[in-house]
mmCIF file of C-alpha atoms in Angstrom:
data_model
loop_
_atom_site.group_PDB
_atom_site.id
_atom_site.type_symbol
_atom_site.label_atom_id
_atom_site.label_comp_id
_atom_site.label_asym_id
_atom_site.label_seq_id
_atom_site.Cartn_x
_atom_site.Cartn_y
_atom_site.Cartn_z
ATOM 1 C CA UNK A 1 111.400 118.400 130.502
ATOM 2 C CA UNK A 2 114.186 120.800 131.667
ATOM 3 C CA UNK A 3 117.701 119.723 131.822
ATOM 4 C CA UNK A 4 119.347 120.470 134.786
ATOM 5 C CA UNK A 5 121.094 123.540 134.553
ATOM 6 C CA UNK A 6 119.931 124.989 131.218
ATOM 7 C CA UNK A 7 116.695 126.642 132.439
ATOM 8 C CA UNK A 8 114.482 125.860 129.149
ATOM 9 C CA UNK A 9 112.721 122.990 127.826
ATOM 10 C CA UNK A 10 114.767 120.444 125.693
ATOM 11 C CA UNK A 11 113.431 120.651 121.993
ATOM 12 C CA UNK A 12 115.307 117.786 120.909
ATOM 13 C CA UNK A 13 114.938 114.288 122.814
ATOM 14 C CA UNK A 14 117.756 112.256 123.933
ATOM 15 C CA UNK A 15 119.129 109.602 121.157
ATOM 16 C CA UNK A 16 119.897 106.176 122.948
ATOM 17 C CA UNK A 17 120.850 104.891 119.333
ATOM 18 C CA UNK A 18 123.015 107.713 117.904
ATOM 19 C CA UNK A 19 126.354 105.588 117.989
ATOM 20 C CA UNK A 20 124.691 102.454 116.221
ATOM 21 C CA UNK A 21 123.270 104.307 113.981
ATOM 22 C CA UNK A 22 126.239 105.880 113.151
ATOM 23 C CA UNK A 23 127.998 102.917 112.400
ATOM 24 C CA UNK A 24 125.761 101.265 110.303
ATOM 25 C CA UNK A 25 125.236 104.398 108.014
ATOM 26 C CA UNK A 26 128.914 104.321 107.740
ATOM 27 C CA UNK A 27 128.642 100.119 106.890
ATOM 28 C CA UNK A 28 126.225 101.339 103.871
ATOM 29 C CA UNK A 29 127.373 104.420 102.420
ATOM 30 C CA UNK A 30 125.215 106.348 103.622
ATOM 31 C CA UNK A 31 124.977 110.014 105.224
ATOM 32 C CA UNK A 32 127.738 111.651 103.314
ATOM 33 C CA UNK A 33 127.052 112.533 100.255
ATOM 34 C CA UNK A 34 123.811 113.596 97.793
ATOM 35 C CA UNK A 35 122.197 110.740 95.744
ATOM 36 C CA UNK A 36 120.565 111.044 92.584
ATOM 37 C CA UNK A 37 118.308 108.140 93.512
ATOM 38 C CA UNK A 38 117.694 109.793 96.731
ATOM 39 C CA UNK A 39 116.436 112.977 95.008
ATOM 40 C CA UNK A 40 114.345 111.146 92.522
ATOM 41 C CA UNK A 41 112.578 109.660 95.498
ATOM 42 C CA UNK A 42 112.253 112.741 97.136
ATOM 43 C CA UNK A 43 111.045 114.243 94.153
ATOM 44 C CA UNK A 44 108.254 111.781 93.998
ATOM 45 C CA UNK A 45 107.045 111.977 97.809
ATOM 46 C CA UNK A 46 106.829 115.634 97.147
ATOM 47 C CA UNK A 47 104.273 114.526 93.979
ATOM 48 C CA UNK A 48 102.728 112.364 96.163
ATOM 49 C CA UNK A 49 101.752 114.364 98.929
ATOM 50 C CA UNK A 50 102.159 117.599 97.174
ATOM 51 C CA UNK A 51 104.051 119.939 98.949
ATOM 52 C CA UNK A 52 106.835 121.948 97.948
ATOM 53 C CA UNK A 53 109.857 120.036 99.597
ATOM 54 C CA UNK A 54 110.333 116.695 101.026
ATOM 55 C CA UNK A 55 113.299 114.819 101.916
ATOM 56 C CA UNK A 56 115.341 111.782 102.575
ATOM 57 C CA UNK A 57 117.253 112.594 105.610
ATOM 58 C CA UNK A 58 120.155 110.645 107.842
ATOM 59 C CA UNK A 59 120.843 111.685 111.013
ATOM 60 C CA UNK A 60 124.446 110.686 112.697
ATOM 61 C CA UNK A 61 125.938 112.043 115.930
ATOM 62 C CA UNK A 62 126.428 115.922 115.107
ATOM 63 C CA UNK A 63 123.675 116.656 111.954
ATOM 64 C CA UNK A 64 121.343 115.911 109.589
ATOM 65 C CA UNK A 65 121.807 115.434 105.892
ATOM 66 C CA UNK A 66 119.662 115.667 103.115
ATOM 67 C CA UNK A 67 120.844 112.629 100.852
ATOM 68 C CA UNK A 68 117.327 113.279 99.136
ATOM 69 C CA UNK A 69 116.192 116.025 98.726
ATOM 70 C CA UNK A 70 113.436 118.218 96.846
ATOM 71 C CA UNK A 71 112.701 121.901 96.890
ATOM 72 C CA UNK A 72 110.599 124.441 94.665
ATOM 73 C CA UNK A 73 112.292 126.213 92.227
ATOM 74 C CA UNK A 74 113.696 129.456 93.262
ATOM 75 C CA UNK A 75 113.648 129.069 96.359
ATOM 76 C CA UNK A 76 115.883 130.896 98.927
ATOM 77 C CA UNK A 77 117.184 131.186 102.187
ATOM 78 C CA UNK A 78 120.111 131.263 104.274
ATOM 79 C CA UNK A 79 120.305 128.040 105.773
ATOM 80 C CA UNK A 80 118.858 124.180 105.394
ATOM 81 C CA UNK A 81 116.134 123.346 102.786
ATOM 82 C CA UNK A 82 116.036 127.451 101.877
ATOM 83 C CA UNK A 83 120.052 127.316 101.363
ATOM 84 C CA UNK A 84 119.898 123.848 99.335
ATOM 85 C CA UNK A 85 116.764 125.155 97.066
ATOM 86 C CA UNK A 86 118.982 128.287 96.272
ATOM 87 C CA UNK A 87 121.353 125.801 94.869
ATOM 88 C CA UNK A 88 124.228 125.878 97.233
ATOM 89 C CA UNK A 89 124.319 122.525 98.021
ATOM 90 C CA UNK A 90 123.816 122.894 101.503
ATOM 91 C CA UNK A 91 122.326 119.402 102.847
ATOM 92 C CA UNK A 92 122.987 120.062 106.500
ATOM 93 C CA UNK A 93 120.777 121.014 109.499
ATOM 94 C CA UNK A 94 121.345 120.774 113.038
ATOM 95 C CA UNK A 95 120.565 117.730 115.202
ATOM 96 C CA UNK A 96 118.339 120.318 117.241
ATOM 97 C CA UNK A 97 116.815 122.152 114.408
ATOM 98 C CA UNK A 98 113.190 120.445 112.768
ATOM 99 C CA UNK A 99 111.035 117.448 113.610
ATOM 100 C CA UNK A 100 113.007 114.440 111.883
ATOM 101 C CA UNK A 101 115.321 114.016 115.153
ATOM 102 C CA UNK A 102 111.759 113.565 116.575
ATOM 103 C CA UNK A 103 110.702 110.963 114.387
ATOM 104 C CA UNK A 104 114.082 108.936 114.633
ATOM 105 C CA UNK A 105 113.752 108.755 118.951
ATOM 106 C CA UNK A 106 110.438 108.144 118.620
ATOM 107 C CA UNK A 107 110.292 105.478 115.873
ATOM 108 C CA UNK A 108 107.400 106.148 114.806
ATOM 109 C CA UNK A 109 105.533 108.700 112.074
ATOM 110 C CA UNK A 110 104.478 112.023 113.317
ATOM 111 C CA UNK A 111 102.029 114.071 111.770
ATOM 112 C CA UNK A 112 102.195 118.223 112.417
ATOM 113 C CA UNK A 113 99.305 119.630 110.631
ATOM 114 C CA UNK A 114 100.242 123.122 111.895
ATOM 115 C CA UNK A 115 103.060 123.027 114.166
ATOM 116 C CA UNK A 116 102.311 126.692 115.483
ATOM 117 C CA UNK A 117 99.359 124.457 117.436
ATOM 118 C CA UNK A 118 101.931 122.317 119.393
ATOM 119 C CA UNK A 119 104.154 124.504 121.359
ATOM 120 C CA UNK A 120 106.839 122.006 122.194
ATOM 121 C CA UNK A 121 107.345 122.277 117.848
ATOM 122 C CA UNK A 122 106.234 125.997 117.373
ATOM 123 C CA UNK A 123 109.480 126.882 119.038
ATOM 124 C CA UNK A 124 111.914 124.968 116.836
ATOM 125 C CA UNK A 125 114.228 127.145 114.445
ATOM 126 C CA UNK A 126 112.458 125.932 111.388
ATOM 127 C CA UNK A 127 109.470 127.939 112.182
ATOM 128 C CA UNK A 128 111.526 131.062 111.493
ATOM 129 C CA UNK A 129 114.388 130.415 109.732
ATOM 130 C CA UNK A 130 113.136 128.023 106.802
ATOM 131 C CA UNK A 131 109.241 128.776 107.540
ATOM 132 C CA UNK A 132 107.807 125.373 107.891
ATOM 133 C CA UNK A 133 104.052 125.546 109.018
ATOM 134 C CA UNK A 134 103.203 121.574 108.741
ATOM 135 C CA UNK A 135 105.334 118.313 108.810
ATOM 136 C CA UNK A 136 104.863 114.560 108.036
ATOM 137 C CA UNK A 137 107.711 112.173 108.421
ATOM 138 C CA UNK A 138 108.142 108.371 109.108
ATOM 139 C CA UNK A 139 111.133 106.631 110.188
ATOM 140 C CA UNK A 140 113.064 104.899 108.212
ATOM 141 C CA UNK A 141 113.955 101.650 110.026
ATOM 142 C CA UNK A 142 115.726 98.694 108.254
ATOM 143 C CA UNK A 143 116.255 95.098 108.800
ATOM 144 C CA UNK A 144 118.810 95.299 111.339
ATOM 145 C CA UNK A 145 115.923 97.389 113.566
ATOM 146 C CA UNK A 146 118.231 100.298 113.518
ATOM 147 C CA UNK A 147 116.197 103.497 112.720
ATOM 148 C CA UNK A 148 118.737 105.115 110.083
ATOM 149 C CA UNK A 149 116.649 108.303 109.740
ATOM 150 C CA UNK A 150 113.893 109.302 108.167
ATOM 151 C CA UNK A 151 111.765 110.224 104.515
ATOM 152 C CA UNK A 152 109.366 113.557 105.470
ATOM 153 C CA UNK A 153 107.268 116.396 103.466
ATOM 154 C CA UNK A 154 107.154 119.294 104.373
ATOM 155 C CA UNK A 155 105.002 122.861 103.389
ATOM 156 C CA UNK A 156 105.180 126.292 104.279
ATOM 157 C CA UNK A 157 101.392 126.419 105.172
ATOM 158 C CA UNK A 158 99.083 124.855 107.484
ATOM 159 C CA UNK A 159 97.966 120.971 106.256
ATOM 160 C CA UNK A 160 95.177 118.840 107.157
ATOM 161 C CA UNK A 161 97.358 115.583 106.379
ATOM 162 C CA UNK A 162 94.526 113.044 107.996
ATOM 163 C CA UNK A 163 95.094 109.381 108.191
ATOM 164 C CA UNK A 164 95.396 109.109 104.755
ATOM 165 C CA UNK A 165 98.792 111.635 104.700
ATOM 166 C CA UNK A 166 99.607 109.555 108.147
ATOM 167 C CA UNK A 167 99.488 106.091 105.755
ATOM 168 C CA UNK A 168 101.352 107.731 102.741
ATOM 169 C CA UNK A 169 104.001 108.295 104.530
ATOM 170 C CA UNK A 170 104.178 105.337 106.427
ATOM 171 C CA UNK A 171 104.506 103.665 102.957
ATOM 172 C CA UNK A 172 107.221 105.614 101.342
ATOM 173 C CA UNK A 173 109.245 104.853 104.172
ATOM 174 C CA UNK A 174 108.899 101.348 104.069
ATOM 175 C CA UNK A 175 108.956 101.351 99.901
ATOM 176 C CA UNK A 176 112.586 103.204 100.727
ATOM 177 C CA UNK A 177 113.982 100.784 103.312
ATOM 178 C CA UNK A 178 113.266 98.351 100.241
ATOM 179 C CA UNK A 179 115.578 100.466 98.351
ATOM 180 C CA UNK A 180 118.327 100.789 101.148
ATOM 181 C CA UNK A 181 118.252 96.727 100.928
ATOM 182 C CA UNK A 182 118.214 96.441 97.565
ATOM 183 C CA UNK A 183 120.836 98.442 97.633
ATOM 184 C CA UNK A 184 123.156 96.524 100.376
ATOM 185 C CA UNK A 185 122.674 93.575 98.688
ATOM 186 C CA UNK A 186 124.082 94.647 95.504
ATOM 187 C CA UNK A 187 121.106 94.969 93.574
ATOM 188 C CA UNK A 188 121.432 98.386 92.731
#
């Protein structure tokens, strides 16, 4: 698709939901500030599916933040996951730049084994700013049906994820809506 005027493919699909959304990450808390929670879960998905950063991302009406996030050690870069593993505390990207905005539109999990293969992805600044090769994310949709963002992982190489990195995924997102609730309800 080409929006009228521009004269190049929109990378980033249009988000119906970005004002409710909004407002109910603003009813929980949510979207402003790092967790320690948030890390630790990112910290596990990146066990789990063992790549070298995953993250726990909310997306509002002009980025993306990392509330959760996990990165190797020593990593570097200028900007996003490269700027936040160099231990700047940079937990914002874009709205245009990765696959998560993707996800959230979508609704459902999406599953980039190489995304140099799919040339609506291999185009996206992540490729060669931050160097991500392969992507698996799920959204993160809560009991209200809003879909409040999303929990992905992430490598630097090609992966051959398979249904069983397509499930894993799946799960962790649902196992962190659990917390989100948990969390509303005051069970923290």
């Amino acid at each position: 698709m080409i929006p009228y005027g521009t004269g190049r493919p929109l990378l980033t699909p249009v988000d119906r939901d970005v004002s409710r959304r909004t407002a109910r990450l603003r009813s929980l808390g949510l979207g402003e500030r790092p967790d320690a929670t948030f890390d630790s879960f990112a910290d596990r998905v990146a066990e789990v599916t063992a790549t070298p950063f995953s993250i726990v991302n909310f997306i509002d009406e002009k980025r993306q933040f990392f509330a959760g996030l996990h990165t190797p050690a020593g990593a570097r870069g200028r900007s996003g996951l490269g700027a936040a593993a160099a231990g700047r505390g940079d937990r914002y990207l874009a709205r245009d730049h990765g696959y998560c905005p993707h996800v959230l539109v979508r609704r459902k999990a999406l599953v980039l084994e190489d995304v140099c293969d799919y040339p609506r992805f291999a185009g996206n600044p992540v490729v060669d700013e931050i160097g991500i090769r392969s992507y698996l994310g799920a959204p993160l949709i809560d009991r209200t049906g809003v879909a409040l963002g999303t929990v992905c992982a992430v490598d630097t190489v090609p992966r051959a994820w398979g249904r069983a990195g397509l499930d894993t995924i799946k799960l962790l997102a649902r196992e962190f809506v659990v917390q989100i609730e948990c969390r509303e309800g005051g069970h923290r």
